[in-house]
mmCIF file of C-alpha atoms in Angstrom:
data_model
loop_
_atom_site.group_PDB
_atom_site.id
_atom_site.type_symbol
_atom_site.label_atom_id
_atom_site.label_comp_id
_atom_site.label_asym_id
_atom_site.label_seq_id
_atom_site.Cartn_x
_atom_site.Cartn_y
_atom_site.Cartn_z
ATOM 1 C CA CYS A 22 11.422 24.972 -35.103
ATOM 2 C CA VAL A 23 11.643 21.604 -33.270
ATOM 3 C CA ARG A 24 15.067 20.079 -31.389
ATOM 4 C CA CYS A 25 16.274 17.211 -31.624
ATOM 5 C CA SER A 26 17.932 15.790 -28.926
ATOM 6 C CA THR A 27 19.403 12.825 -27.957
ATOM 7 C CA TYR A 28 19.651 10.773 -24.488
ATOM 8 C CA GLY A 29 22.276 7.945 -23.476
ATOM 9 C CA PRO A 30 20.821 4.848 -22.585
ATOM 10 C CA PHE A 31 20.256 3.667 -19.007
ATOM 11 C CA HIS A 32 20.929 7.729 -18.299
ATOM 12 C CA PRO A 33 18.326 8.338 -16.326
ATOM 13 C CA GLN A 34 20.124 11.835 -15.362
ATOM 14 C CA THR A 35 20.638 13.809 -18.534
ATOM 15 C CA ASP A 36 16.410 13.605 -19.126
ATOM 16 C CA GLY A 37 14.840 15.946 -16.351
ATOM 17 C CA LEU A 38 11.100 14.585 -16.807
ATOM 18 C CA VAL A 39 12.443 10.540 -16.119
ATOM 19 C CA GLU A 40 14.948 11.895 -12.865
ATOM 20 C CA HIS A 41 11.294 14.461 -12.085
ATOM 21 C CA PHE A 42 9.800 10.819 -11.537
ATOM 22 C CA ASN A 43 12.544 9.108 -10.623
ATOM 23 C CA ARG A 44 13.209 11.170 -7.207
ATOM 24 C CA PRO A 45 10.143 10.079 -6.006
ATOM 25 C CA LEU A 46 9.687 7.246 -6.472
ATOM 26 C CA LYS A 47 13.475 6.653 -4.785
ATOM 27 C CA ASP A 48 12.558 7.952 -2.156
ATOM 28 C CA MET A 49 9.306 6.363 -0.912
ATOM 29 C CA ILE A 50 11.218 3.471 -1.890
ATOM 30 C CA ARG A 51 13.607 3.921 0.697
ATOM 31 C CA LYS A 52 10.594 4.668 3.325
ATOM 32 C CA VAL A 53 8.825 1.294 3.054
ATOM 33 C CA VAL A 54 11.903 -1.131 2.122
ATOM 34 C CA ASN A 55 13.778 -3.205 5.655
ATOM 35 C CA ARG A 56 16.870 -1.994 6.543
ATOM 36 C CA ASP A 57 18.382 -5.967 4.152
ATOM 37 C CA ARG A 58 17.365 -3.335 1.058
ATOM 38 C CA LYS A 59 16.349 -6.752 -0.707
ATOM 39 C CA ASN A 60 12.350 -6.593 -0.254
ATOM 40 C CA TRP A 61 11.206 -3.161 -2.536
ATOM 41 C CA ASP A 62 9.759 -5.002 -5.186
ATOM 42 C CA THR A 63 7.761 -6.518 -3.369
ATOM 43 C CA PHE A 64 6.292 -3.108 -2.244
ATOM 44 C CA LEU A 65 6.445 -1.313 -6.649
ATOM 45 C CA PRO A 66 3.421 -2.643 -7.922
ATOM 46 C CA TYR A 67 2.041 -0.310 -4.250
ATOM 47 C CA LEU A 68 3.698 2.309 -5.219
ATOM 48 C CA MET A 69 3.447 2.417 -8.484
ATOM 49 C CA PHE A 70 -0.426 2.707 -7.784
ATOM 50 C CA ALA A 71 0.237 5.102 -5.463
ATOM 51 C CA ILE A 72 1.964 7.641 -7.624
ATOM 52 C CA ARG A 73 -0.447 6.401 -10.873
ATOM 53 C CA GLU A 74 -3.461 8.019 -8.888
ATOM 54 C CA VAL A 75 -1.692 11.395 -7.470
ATOM 55 C CA PRO A 76 -3.596 14.266 -10.772
ATOM 56 C CA GLN A 77 -1.155 15.755 -12.776
ATOM 57 C CA THR A 78 0.100 19.904 -11.501
ATOM 58 C CA SER A 79 0.416 19.935 -15.724
ATOM 59 C CA THR A 80 -3.135 17.570 -16.979
ATOM 60 C CA GLY A 81 -5.190 18.215 -13.476
ATOM 61 C CA PHE A 82 -5.142 14.429 -14.211
ATOM 62 C CA SER A 83 -4.148 11.573 -12.240
ATOM 63 C CA PRO A 84 -2.391 8.613 -14.914
ATOM 64 C CA PHE A 85 -4.665 6.200 -13.808
ATOM 65 C CA GLU A 86 -7.731 8.778 -14.639
ATOM 66 C CA LEU A 87 -5.357 9.501 -19.107
ATOM 67 C CA ILE A 88 -5.315 5.459 -19.404
ATOM 68 C CA TYR A 89 -8.682 3.931 -17.513
ATOM 69 C CA GLY A 90 -11.102 7.192 -18.282
ATOM 70 C CA ARG A 91 -11.831 6.278 -14.730
ATOM 71 C CA HIS A 92 -10.708 8.175 -11.131
ATOM 72 C CA PRO A 93 -8.852 5.512 -9.408
ATOM 73 C CA HIS A 94 -11.237 3.609 -6.821
ATOM 74 C CA GLY A 95 -8.265 3.004 -4.037
ATOM 75 C CA ILE A 96 -7.823 2.013 -0.096
ATOM 76 C CA LEU A 97 -9.009 5.501 1.100
ATOM 77 C CA ASP A 98 -11.586 5.244 -1.160
ATOM 78 C CA ILE A 99 -12.747 1.864 0.008
ATOM 79 C CA ALA A 100 -12.350 2.945 3.561
ATOM 80 C CA LYS A 101 -14.271 5.797 2.552
ATOM 81 C CA GLU A 102 -17.224 4.668 1.196
ATOM 82 C CA TYR A 103 -17.637 1.748 4.050
ATOM 83 C CA CYS A 104 -17.713 5.124 6.694
ATOM 84 C CA GLU A 105 -19.975 6.242 5.677
ATOM 85 C CA GLU A 106 -22.408 3.053 5.135
ATOM 86 C CA GLN A 107 -22.085 2.485 8.712
ATOM 87 C CA PRO A 108 -24.590 4.273 11.117
ATOM 88 C CA TYR A 109 -23.922 6.228 13.869
ATOM 89 C CA ARG A 110 -24.074 4.630 17.021
ATOM 90 C CA GLY A 111 -23.622 7.938 18.808
ATOM 91 C CA ARG A 112 -19.773 7.129 20.237
ATOM 92 C CA ASN A 113 -17.169 9.625 19.471
ATOM 93 C CA ILE A 114 -14.089 8.539 18.556
ATOM 94 C CA ILE A 115 -12.395 8.321 21.611
ATOM 95 C CA GLU A 116 -13.997 5.209 22.383
ATOM 96 C CA HIS A 117 -13.967 3.658 19.599
ATOM 97 C CA VAL A 118 -10.508 3.495 19.123
ATOM 98 C CA ILE A 119 -10.052 1.914 22.719
ATOM 99 C CA GLN A 120 -12.790 -0.611 21.740
ATOM 100 C CA MET A 121 -10.224 -1.158 18.655
ATOM 101 C CA ARG A 122 -7.555 -1.642 21.029
ATOM 102 C CA ASP A 123 -9.269 -4.115 23.320
ATOM 103 C CA ARG A 124 -10.263 -6.521 20.441
ATOM 104 C CA ILE A 125 -7.016 -6.230 19.025
ATOM 105 C CA LEU A 126 -5.215 -6.340 22.341
ATOM 106 C CA SER A 127 -8.019 -10.148 23.022
ATOM 107 C CA SER A 128 -7.654 -11.768 19.673
ATOM 108 C CA TYR A 129 -3.481 -10.733 19.905
ATOM 109 C CA SER A 130 -3.426 -13.197 23.335
ATOM 110 C CA HIS A 131 -6.422 -15.877 22.260
ATOM 111 C CA SER A 132 -3.614 -16.281 18.882
ATOM 112 C CA ALA A 133 -0.845 -15.561 21.569
ATOM 113 C CA GLY A 134 -1.626 -19.372 22.641
ATOM 114 C CA THR A 135 -0.881 -21.502 19.638
ATOM 115 C CA ARG A 136 0.939 -19.352 18.165
ATOM 116 C CA GLY A 137 4.365 -21.409 17.326
ATOM 117 C CA GLU A 138 2.580 -24.915 17.906
ATOM 118 C CA SER A 139 4.647 -28.180 15.940
ATOM 119 C CA THR A 140 3.357 -31.145 14.077
ATOM 120 C CA SER A 141 5.223 -33.824 13.660
ATOM 121 C CA GLY A 142 3.390 -35.133 10.534
ATOM 122 C CA PRO A 143 -0.284 -34.350 7.839
ATOM 123 C CA THR A 144 -2.405 -36.394 10.428
ATOM 124 C CA ASP A 145 -1.008 -33.962 13.484
ATOM 125 C CA LEU A 146 -1.398 -30.808 10.955
ATOM 126 C CA LEU A 147 -5.358 -31.761 9.566
ATOM 127 C CA GLU A 148 -6.235 -32.793 13.131
ATOM 128 C CA TRP A 149 -4.781 -28.721 14.352
ATOM 129 C CA LEU A 150 -6.064 -27.309 11.209
ATOM 130 C CA SER A 151 -9.652 -29.152 12.232
ATOM 131 C CA GLU A 152 -9.292 -27.093 15.885
#
């Protein structure tokens, strides 16, 4: 026997499946928005990709895999491939982190002198950009 039921529009509380999807999405949005909560829409595509690349317990596949027939190629996959392609240079992780920190501080101090410079017109802007 098939049981028919109707749900009111715009009331996800009446549909457990929709509510089960909305709860983690709301939690993720709360974690990434700024204090005034006006930038949530800029993060929505990234959060949806994150949700769609996680395998579901009911199917064993991610929604992305079910739609496109392949595993999603996310940022962690790209980072892993990059790390695997790089030859080991004999450094340990602490030396690597220290070197990266020094490079970041160096580039920050280099760019700190040019930040905030203003131009008085298009000619000055072109000269400033060509430096």
